[in-house]
Amino acid sequence: AAARMNAEGRKALEIDPSLVEAHAVLALMAVLDYDWDEAGRRFRIAVASERISPPVRYLYSEFYLRPLGRAKEAFEQLELALKEDPLNLLLRMSPGMSLLGSEDPAGEEELRQVLELNKKAWIPMIWLASHCLRQDRTDEALAYAEKVYSLVPTNWGVTGFLAGILGRT
């Protein structure tokens, strides 16, 4: 898939050298190669545009700024993306996951809001289950994990997570 992404991104730039999405794809390819200089160069081109699409902001935030420890800038990019696409579940999940990942309890409310938009959004549920488990709210964690398992029973990570909670109880 990476080779195809690279080829398609380059092909797109041959057609239109100003296509910011193609620069973002090639930046992502550089991230996969841990070539942070090239990733930065490509993302700088992508975000220099007058109109930056929410997906480009997401990629820049989550795959470049956040891994480099630039959390405040990453969050700002997500906020800008959400202003343009407020119902995008992927964009809505990211702040909550980031907050919970840094052990900020405000992430719990962020992820609950995502579930208000889509009660079958299983990724925020698994994050909430993990958060509840870390807080010794095992019953809540188990309820989330069981719900997630009912939605994606073939996902081995979900199965293992549920098994781990069941093992603790």
mmCIF file with all atom_site columns, C-alpha atoms in Angstrom:
data_model
loop_
_atom_site.group_PDB
_atom_site.id
_atom_site.type_symbol
_atom_site.label_atom_id
_atom_site.label_alt_id
_atom_site.label_comp_id
_atom_site.label_asym_id
_atom_site.label_entity_id
_atom_site.label_seq_id
_atom_site.pdbx_PDB_ins_code
_atom_site.Cartn_x
_atom_site.Cartn_y
_atom_site.Cartn_z
_atom_site.occupancy
_atom_site.B_iso_or_equiv
_atom_site.pdbx_formal_charge
_atom_site.auth_seq_id
_atom_site.auth_comp_id
_atom_site.auth_asym_id
_atom_site.auth_atom_id
_atom_site.pdbx_PDB_model_num
ATOM 1   C CA . ALA A 1 1   ? 0.000   0.000   0.000   1.00 0.00 ? 1   ALA A CA 1
ATOM 2   C CA . ALA A 1 2   ? 2.840   2.394   0.818   1.00 0.00 ? 2   ALA A CA 1
ATOM 3   C CA . ALA A 1 3   ? 4.438   1.918   -2.605  1.00 0.00 ? 3   ALA A CA 1
ATOM 4   C CA . ARG A 1 4   ? 1.114   2.635   -4.275  1.00 0.00 ? 4   ARG A CA 1
ATOM 5   C CA . MET A 1 5   ? 0.534   5.720   -2.116  1.00 0.00 ? 5   MET A CA 1
ATOM 6   C CA . ASN A 1 6   ? 3.959   6.999   -3.074  1.00 0.00 ? 6   ASN A CA 1
ATOM 7   C CA . ALA A 1 7   ? 3.414   6.362   -6.787  1.00 0.00 ? 7   ALA A CA 1
ATOM 8   C CA . GLU A 1 8   ? -0.072  7.897   -6.809  1.00 0.00 ? 8   GLU A CA 1
ATOM 9   C CA . GLY A 1 9   ? 1.095   10.937  -4.847  1.00 0.00 ? 9   GLY A CA 1
ATOM 10  C CA . ARG A 1 10  ? 3.924   11.558  -7.302  1.00 0.00 ? 10  ARG A CA 1
ATOM 11  C CA . LYS A 1 11  ? 1.628   11.008  -10.268 1.00 0.00 ? 11  LYS A CA 1
ATOM 12  C CA . ALA A 1 12  ? -0.857  13.527  -8.830  1.00 0.00 ? 12  ALA A CA 1
ATOM 13  C CA . LEU A 1 13  ? 1.918   16.121  -8.468  1.00 0.00 ? 13  LEU A CA 1
ATOM 14  C CA . GLU A 1 14  ? 2.932   15.601  -12.107 1.00 0.00 ? 14  GLU A CA 1
ATOM 15  C CA . ILE A 1 15  ? -0.619  16.541  -13.066 1.00 0.00 ? 15  ILE A CA 1
ATOM 16  C CA . ASP A 1 16  ? -0.924  19.411  -10.579 1.00 0.00 ? 16  ASP A CA 1
ATOM 17  C CA . PRO A 1 17  ? 2.213   20.430  -8.620  1.00 0.00 ? 17  PRO A CA 1
ATOM 18  C CA . SER A 1 18  ? 0.111   22.574  -6.281  1.00 0.00 ? 18  SER A CA 1
ATOM 19  C CA . LEU A 1 19  ? -2.152  19.739  -5.110  1.00 0.00 ? 19  LEU A CA 1
ATOM 20  C CA . VAL A 1 20  ? -1.827  19.973  -1.322  1.00 0.00 ? 20  VAL A CA 1
ATOM 21  C CA . GLU A 1 21  ? -3.359  16.549  -0.707  1.00 0.00 ? 21  GLU A CA 1
ATOM 22  C CA . ALA A 1 22  ? -0.610  14.929  -2.798  1.00 0.00 ? 22  ALA A CA 1
ATOM 23  C CA . HIS A 1 23  ? 2.051   16.755  -0.787  1.00 0.00 ? 23  HIS A CA 1
ATOM 24  C CA . ALA A 1 24  ? 0.372   15.541  2.407   1.00 0.00 ? 24  ALA A CA 1
ATOM 25  C CA . VAL A 1 25  ? 0.377   11.941  1.135   1.00 0.00 ? 25  VAL A CA 1
ATOM 26  C CA . LEU A 1 26  ? 4.084   12.192  0.301   1.00 0.00 ? 26  LEU A CA 1
ATOM 27  C CA . ALA A 1 27  ? 4.695   13.754  3.708   1.00 0.00 ? 27  ALA A CA 1
ATOM 28  C CA . LEU A 1 28  ? 2.982   10.758  5.265   1.00 0.00 ? 28  LEU A CA 1
ATOM 29  C CA . MET A 1 29  ? 5.214   8.485   3.207   1.00 0.00 ? 29  MET A CA 1
ATOM 30  C CA . ALA A 1 30  ? 8.244   10.319  4.598   1.00 0.00 ? 30  ALA A CA 1
ATOM 31  C CA . VAL A 1 31  ? 6.893   9.824   8.128   1.00 0.00 ? 31  VAL A CA 1
ATOM 32  C CA . LEU A 1 32  ? 6.628   6.089   7.455   1.00 0.00 ? 32  LEU A CA 1
ATOM 33  C CA . ASP A 1 33  ? 10.324  6.195   6.496   1.00 0.00 ? 33  ASP A CA 1
ATOM 34  C CA . TYR A 1 34  ? 11.131  8.306   9.598   1.00 0.00 ? 34  TYR A CA 1
ATOM 35  C CA . ASP A 1 35  ? 12.426  11.020  7.283   1.00 0.00 ? 35  ASP A CA 1
ATOM 36  C CA . TRP A 1 36  ? 11.227  13.912  9.423   1.00 0.00 ? 36  TRP A CA 1
ATOM 37  C CA . ASP A 1 37  ? 13.009  16.561  7.334   1.00 0.00 ? 37  ASP A CA 1
ATOM 38  C CA . GLU A 1 38  ? 11.213  15.470  4.152   1.00 0.00 ? 38  GLU A CA 1
ATOM 39  C CA . ALA A 1 39  ? 7.933   15.087  6.030   1.00 0.00 ? 39  ALA A CA 1
ATOM 40  C CA . GLY A 1 40  ? 8.301   18.609  7.370   1.00 0.00 ? 40  GLY A CA 1
ATOM 41  C CA . ARG A 1 41  ? 9.142   19.993  3.948   1.00 0.00 ? 41  ARG A CA 1
ATOM 42  C CA . ARG A 1 42  ? 6.120   18.324  2.347   1.00 0.00 ? 42  ARG A CA 1
ATOM 43  C CA . PHE A 1 43  ? 3.745   19.314  5.138   1.00 0.00 ? 43  PHE A CA 1
ATOM 44  C CA . ARG A 1 44  ? 4.977   22.924  4.995   1.00 0.00 ? 44  ARG A CA 1
ATOM 45  C CA . ILE A 1 45  ? 3.997   22.963  1.319   1.00 0.00 ? 45  ILE A CA 1
ATOM 46  C CA . ALA A 1 46  ? 0.626   21.366  2.084   1.00 0.00 ? 46  ALA A CA 1
ATOM 47  C CA . VAL A 1 47  ? -0.301  23.786  4.860   1.00 0.00 ? 47  VAL A CA 1
ATOM 48  C CA . ALA A 1 48  ? 0.937   26.884  3.016   1.00 0.00 ? 48  ALA A CA 1
ATOM 49  C CA . SER A 1 49  ? -2.184  26.796  0.874   1.00 0.00 ? 49  SER A CA 1
ATOM 50  C CA . GLU A 1 50  ? -4.970  29.314  1.395   1.00 0.00 ? 50  GLU A CA 1
ATOM 51  C CA . ARG A 1 51  ? -7.436  26.478  1.754   1.00 0.00 ? 51  ARG A CA 1
ATOM 52  C CA . ILE A 1 52  ? -6.244  23.494  3.763   1.00 0.00 ? 52  ILE A CA 1
ATOM 53  C CA . SER A 1 53  ? -8.677  20.602  3.799   1.00 0.00 ? 53  SER A CA 1
ATOM 54  C CA . PRO A 1 54  ? -9.609  18.944  7.099   1.00 0.00 ? 54  PRO A CA 1
ATOM 55  C CA . PRO A 1 55  ? -7.954  15.632  6.089   1.00 0.00 ? 55  PRO A CA 1
ATOM 56  C CA . VAL A 1 56  ? -4.660  17.429  5.399   1.00 0.00 ? 56  VAL A CA 1
ATOM 57  C CA . ARG A 1 57  ? -4.868  19.172  8.772   1.00 0.00 ? 57  ARG A CA 1
ATOM 58  C CA . TYR A 1 58  ? -5.562  15.803  10.405  1.00 0.00 ? 58  TYR A CA 1
ATOM 59  C CA . LEU A 1 59  ? -2.535  14.136  8.800   1.00 0.00 ? 59  LEU A CA 1
ATOM 60  C CA . TYR A 1 60  ? -0.314  17.086  9.695   1.00 0.00 ? 60  TYR A CA 1
ATOM 61  C CA . SER A 1 61  ? -1.562  17.080  13.276  1.00 0.00 ? 61  SER A CA 1
ATOM 62  C CA . GLU A 1 62  ? -1.544  13.376  14.040  1.00 0.00 ? 62  GLU A CA 1
ATOM 63  C CA . PHE A 1 63  ? 1.383   12.101  11.995  1.00 0.00 ? 63  PHE A CA 1
ATOM 64  C CA . TYR A 1 64  ? 3.829   15.007  12.104  1.00 0.00 ? 64  TYR A CA 1
ATOM 65  C CA . LEU A 1 65  ? 3.193   17.533  14.874  1.00 0.00 ? 65  LEU A CA 1
ATOM 66  C CA . ARG A 1 66  ? 2.122   15.100  17.598  1.00 0.00 ? 66  ARG A CA 1
ATOM 67  C CA . PRO A 1 67  ? 4.989   12.592  17.125  1.00 0.00 ? 67  PRO A CA 1
ATOM 68  C CA . LEU A 1 68  ? 7.438   15.499  17.279  1.00 0.00 ? 68  LEU A CA 1
ATOM 69  C CA . GLY A 1 69  ? 6.010   16.560  20.648  1.00 0.00 ? 69  GLY A CA 1
ATOM 70  C CA . ARG A 1 70  ? 4.285   19.653  19.272  1.00 0.00 ? 70  ARG A CA 1
ATOM 71  C CA . ALA A 1 71  ? 0.994   18.843  20.975  1.00 0.00 ? 71  ALA A CA 1
ATOM 72  C CA . LYS A 1 72  ? -0.310  22.406  21.201  1.00 0.00 ? 72  LYS A CA 1
ATOM 73  C CA . GLU A 1 73  ? 0.132   22.977  17.464  1.00 0.00 ? 73  GLU A CA 1
ATOM 74  C CA . ALA A 1 74  ? -1.363  19.561  16.730  1.00 0.00 ? 74  ALA A CA 1
ATOM 75  C CA . PHE A 1 75  ? -4.442  20.404  18.777  1.00 0.00 ? 75  PHE A CA 1
ATOM 76  C CA . GLU A 1 76  ? -4.770  23.789  17.020  1.00 0.00 ? 76  GLU A CA 1
ATOM 77  C CA . GLN A 1 77  ? -4.760  22.037  13.639  1.00 0.00 ? 77  GLN A CA 1
ATOM 78  C CA . LEU A 1 78  ? -7.487  19.661  14.791  1.00 0.00 ? 78  LEU A CA 1
ATOM 79  C CA . GLU A 1 79  ? -9.584  22.563  16.046  1.00 0.00 ? 79  GLU A CA 1
ATOM 80  C CA . LEU A 1 80  ? -9.293  24.294  12.664  1.00 0.00 ? 80  LEU A CA 1
ATOM 81  C CA . ALA A 1 81  ? -10.236 21.084  10.862  1.00 0.00 ? 81  ALA A CA 1
ATOM 82  C CA . LEU A 1 82  ? -13.256 20.606  13.129  1.00 0.00 ? 82  LEU A CA 1
ATOM 83  C CA . LYS A 1 83  ? -14.489 24.124  12.369  1.00 0.00 ? 83  LYS A CA 1
ATOM 84  C CA . GLU A 1 84  ? -14.748 23.105  8.727   1.00 0.00 ? 84  GLU A CA 1
ATOM 85  C CA . ASP A 1 85  ? -16.016 19.564  9.270   1.00 0.00 ? 85  ASP A CA 1
ATOM 86  C CA . PRO A 1 86  ? -17.631 19.390  12.725  1.00 0.00 ? 86  PRO A CA 1
ATOM 87  C CA . LEU A 1 87  ? -19.364 16.038  12.215  1.00 0.00 ? 87  LEU A CA 1
ATOM 88  C CA . ASN A 1 88  ? -16.279 14.157  11.023  1.00 0.00 ? 88  ASN A CA 1
ATOM 89  C CA . LEU A 1 89  ? -15.927 11.347  13.559  1.00 0.00 ? 89  LEU A CA 1
ATOM 90  C CA . LEU A 1 90  ? -12.207 10.837  12.957  1.00 0.00 ? 90  LEU A CA 1
ATOM 91  C CA . LEU A 1 91  ? -11.542 14.501  13.642  1.00 0.00 ? 91  LEU A CA 1
ATOM 92  C CA . ARG A 1 92  ? -13.878 14.439  16.648  1.00 0.00 ? 92  ARG A CA 1
ATOM 93  C CA . MET A 1 93  ? -12.111 11.404  18.160  1.00 0.00 ? 93  MET A CA 1
ATOM 94  C CA . SER A 1 94  ? -8.569  12.724  17.950  1.00 0.00 ? 94  SER A CA 1
ATOM 95  C CA . PRO A 1 95  ? -8.702  15.402  20.669  1.00 0.00 ? 95  PRO A CA 1
ATOM 96  C CA . GLY A 1 96  ? -10.338 12.991  23.101  1.00 0.00 ? 96  GLY A CA 1
ATOM 97  C CA . MET A 1 97  ? -7.828  10.252  22.396  1.00 0.00 ? 97  MET A CA 1
ATOM 98  C CA . SER A 1 98  ? -4.956  12.706  22.724  1.00 0.00 ? 98  SER A CA 1
ATOM 99  C CA . LEU A 1 99  ? -6.273  14.059  26.007  1.00 0.00 ? 99  LEU A CA 1
ATOM 100 C CA . LEU A 1 100 ? -6.800  10.586  27.464  1.00 0.00 ? 100 LEU A CA 1
ATOM 101 C CA . GLY A 1 101 ? -3.408  9.519   26.130  1.00 0.00 ? 101 GLY A CA 1
ATOM 102 C CA . SER A 1 102 ? -1.845  12.299  28.181  1.00 0.00 ? 102 SER A CA 1
ATOM 103 C CA . GLU A 1 103 ? -4.040  11.288  31.144  1.00 0.00 ? 103 GLU A CA 1
ATOM 104 C CA . ASP A 1 104 ? -6.222  14.392  30.933  1.00 0.00 ? 104 ASP A CA 1
ATOM 105 C CA . PRO A 1 105 ? -9.731  13.363  32.079  1.00 0.00 ? 105 PRO A CA 1
ATOM 106 C CA . ALA A 1 106 ? -11.298 15.985  29.761  1.00 0.00 ? 106 ALA A CA 1
ATOM 107 C CA . GLY A 1 107 ? -10.797 13.439  26.997  1.00 0.00 ? 107 GLY A CA 1
ATOM 108 C CA . GLU A 1 108 ? -13.579 11.322  28.469  1.00 0.00 ? 108 GLU A CA 1
ATOM 109 C CA . GLU A 1 109 ? -16.194 13.977  27.735  1.00 0.00 ? 109 GLU A CA 1
ATOM 110 C CA . GLU A 1 110 ? -14.758 14.552  24.256  1.00 0.00 ? 110 GLU A CA 1
ATOM 111 C CA . LEU A 1 111 ? -15.160 10.866  23.419  1.00 0.00 ? 111 LEU A CA 1
ATOM 112 C CA . ARG A 1 112 ? -18.630 10.678  24.942  1.00 0.00 ? 112 ARG A CA 1
ATOM 113 C CA . GLN A 1 113 ? -19.645 13.488  22.564  1.00 0.00 ? 113 GLN A CA 1
ATOM 114 C CA . VAL A 1 114 ? -18.431 11.380  19.648  1.00 0.00 ? 114 VAL A CA 1
ATOM 115 C CA . LEU A 1 115 ? -20.660 8.552   20.853  1.00 0.00 ? 115 LEU A CA 1
ATOM 116 C CA . GLU A 1 116 ? -23.604 10.954  20.900  1.00 0.00 ? 116 GLU A CA 1
ATOM 117 C CA . LEU A 1 117 ? -23.014 11.450  17.169  1.00 0.00 ? 117 LEU A CA 1
ATOM 118 C CA . ASN A 1 118 ? -22.587 7.752   16.449  1.00 0.00 ? 118 ASN A CA 1
ATOM 119 C CA . LYS A 1 119 ? -23.410 5.117   19.053  1.00 0.00 ? 119 LYS A CA 1
ATOM 120 C CA . LYS A 1 120 ? -21.547 2.481   17.018  1.00 0.00 ? 120 LYS A CA 1
ATOM 121 C CA . ALA A 1 121 ? -18.232 4.335   16.885  1.00 0.00 ? 121 ALA A CA 1
ATOM 122 C CA . TRP A 1 122 ? -16.159 1.598   18.499  1.00 0.00 ? 122 TRP A CA 1
ATOM 123 C CA . ILE A 1 123 ? -12.758 3.306   18.583  1.00 0.00 ? 123 ILE A CA 1
ATOM 124 C CA . PRO A 1 124 ? -13.798 5.913   21.175  1.00 0.00 ? 124 PRO A CA 1
ATOM 125 C CA . MET A 1 125 ? -15.410 3.110   23.182  1.00 0.00 ? 125 MET A CA 1
ATOM 126 C CA . ILE A 1 126 ? -12.164 1.167   23.404  1.00 0.00 ? 126 ILE A CA 1
ATOM 127 C CA . TRP A 1 127 ? -10.365 4.323   24.555  1.00 0.00 ? 127 TRP A CA 1
ATOM 128 C CA . LEU A 1 128 ? -13.070 4.943   27.155  1.00 0.00 ? 128 LEU A CA 1
ATOM 129 C CA . ALA A 1 129 ? -12.835 1.330   28.307  1.00 0.00 ? 129 ALA A CA 1
ATOM 130 C CA . SER A 1 130 ? -9.098  1.679   28.746  1.00 0.00 ? 130 SER A CA 1
ATOM 131 C CA . HIS A 1 131 ? -9.530  4.974   30.606  1.00 0.00 ? 131 HIS A CA 1
ATOM 132 C CA . CYS A 1 132 ? -12.133 3.461   32.939  1.00 0.00 ? 132 CYS A CA 1
ATOM 133 C CA . LEU A 1 133 ? -9.895  0.477   33.572  1.00 0.00 ? 133 LEU A CA 1
ATOM 134 C CA . ARG A 1 134 ? -6.967  2.733   34.523  1.00 0.00 ? 134 ARG A CA 1
ATOM 135 C CA . GLN A 1 135 ? -9.271  4.441   37.016  1.00 0.00 ? 135 GLN A CA 1
ATOM 136 C CA . ASP A 1 136 ? -10.406 1.123   38.520  1.00 0.00 ? 136 ASP A CA 1
ATOM 137 C CA . ARG A 1 137 ? -13.884 1.616   37.071  1.00 0.00 ? 137 ARG A CA 1
ATOM 138 C CA . THR A 1 138 ? -13.857 -1.994  35.964  1.00 0.00 ? 138 THR A CA 1
ATOM 139 C CA . ASP A 1 139 ? -17.613 -2.409  35.535  1.00 0.00 ? 139 ASP A CA 1
ATOM 140 C CA . GLU A 1 140 ? -17.743 0.541   33.119  1.00 0.00 ? 140 GLU A CA 1
ATOM 141 C CA . ALA A 1 141 ? -14.662 -0.705  31.303  1.00 0.00 ? 141 ALA A CA 1
ATOM 142 C CA . LEU A 1 142 ? -16.220 -4.126  30.899  1.00 0.00 ? 142 LEU A CA 1
ATOM 143 C CA . ALA A 1 143 ? -19.487 -2.651  29.596  1.00 0.00 ? 143 ALA A CA 1
ATOM 144 C CA . TYR A 1 144 ? -17.604 -0.643  26.962  1.00 0.00 ? 144 TYR A CA 1
ATOM 145 C CA . ALA A 1 145 ? -15.431 -3.615  25.992  1.00 0.00 ? 145 ALA A CA 1
ATOM 146 C CA . GLU A 1 146 ? -18.448 -5.899  25.628  1.00 0.00 ? 146 GLU A CA 1
ATOM 147 C CA . LYS A 1 147 ? -20.195 -3.319  23.451  1.00 0.00 ? 147 LYS A CA 1
ATOM 148 C CA . VAL A 1 148 ? -17.102 -2.957  21.282  1.00 0.00 ? 148 VAL A CA 1
ATOM 149 C CA . TYR A 1 149 ? -16.821 -6.732  20.958  1.00 0.00 ? 149 TYR A CA 1
ATOM 150 C CA . SER A 1 150 ? -20.462 -6.916  19.857  1.00 0.00 ? 150 SER A CA 1
ATOM 151 C CA . LEU A 1 151 ? -19.664 -4.403  17.098  1.00 0.00 ? 151 LEU A CA 1
ATOM 152 C CA . VAL A 1 152 ? -16.321 -5.824  15.871  1.00 0.00 ? 152 VAL A CA 1
ATOM 153 C CA . PRO A 1 153 ? -16.011 -9.424  17.101  1.00 0.00 ? 153 PRO A CA 1
ATOM 154 C CA . THR A 1 154 ? -13.397 -10.310 14.475  1.00 0.00 ? 154 THR A CA 1
ATOM 155 C CA . ASN A 1 155 ? -10.921 -7.645  15.611  1.00 0.00 ? 155 ASN A CA 1
ATOM 156 C CA . TRP A 1 156 ? -8.249  -9.568  17.517  1.00 0.00 ? 156 TRP A CA 1
ATOM 157 C CA . GLY A 1 157 ? -7.178  -6.487  19.497  1.00 0.00 ? 157 GLY A CA 1
ATOM 158 C CA . VAL A 1 158 ? -10.719 -5.972  20.729  1.00 0.00 ? 158 VAL A CA 1
ATOM 159 C CA . THR A 1 159 ? -11.027 -9.665  21.574  1.00 0.00 ? 159 THR A CA 1
ATOM 160 C CA . GLY A 1 160 ? -7.769  -9.567  23.524  1.00 0.00 ? 160 GLY A CA 1
ATOM 161 C CA . PHE A 1 161 ? -8.773  -6.407  25.360  1.00 0.00 ? 161 PHE A CA 1
ATOM 162 C CA . LEU A 1 162 ? -12.095 -7.922  26.402  1.00 0.00 ? 162 LEU A CA 1
ATOM 163 C CA . ALA A 1 163 ? -10.341 -11.117 27.482  1.00 0.00 ? 163 ALA A CA 1
ATOM 164 C CA . GLY A 1 164 ? -7.923  -9.066  29.590  1.00 0.00 ? 164 GLY A CA 1
ATOM 165 C CA . ILE A 1 165 ? -10.735 -7.254  31.376  1.00 0.00 ? 165 ILE A CA 1
ATOM 166 C CA . LEU A 1 166 ? -12.587 -10.516 31.937  1.00 0.00 ? 166 LEU A CA 1
ATOM 167 C CA . GLY A 1 167 ? -9.389  -11.966 33.352  1.00 0.00 ? 167 GLY A CA 1
ATOM 168 C CA . ARG A 1 168 ? -9.167  -9.117  35.844  1.00 0.00 ? 168 ARG A CA 1
ATOM 169 C CA . THR A 1 169 ? -12.749 -9.596  36.954  1.00 0.00 ? 169 THR A CA 1
#
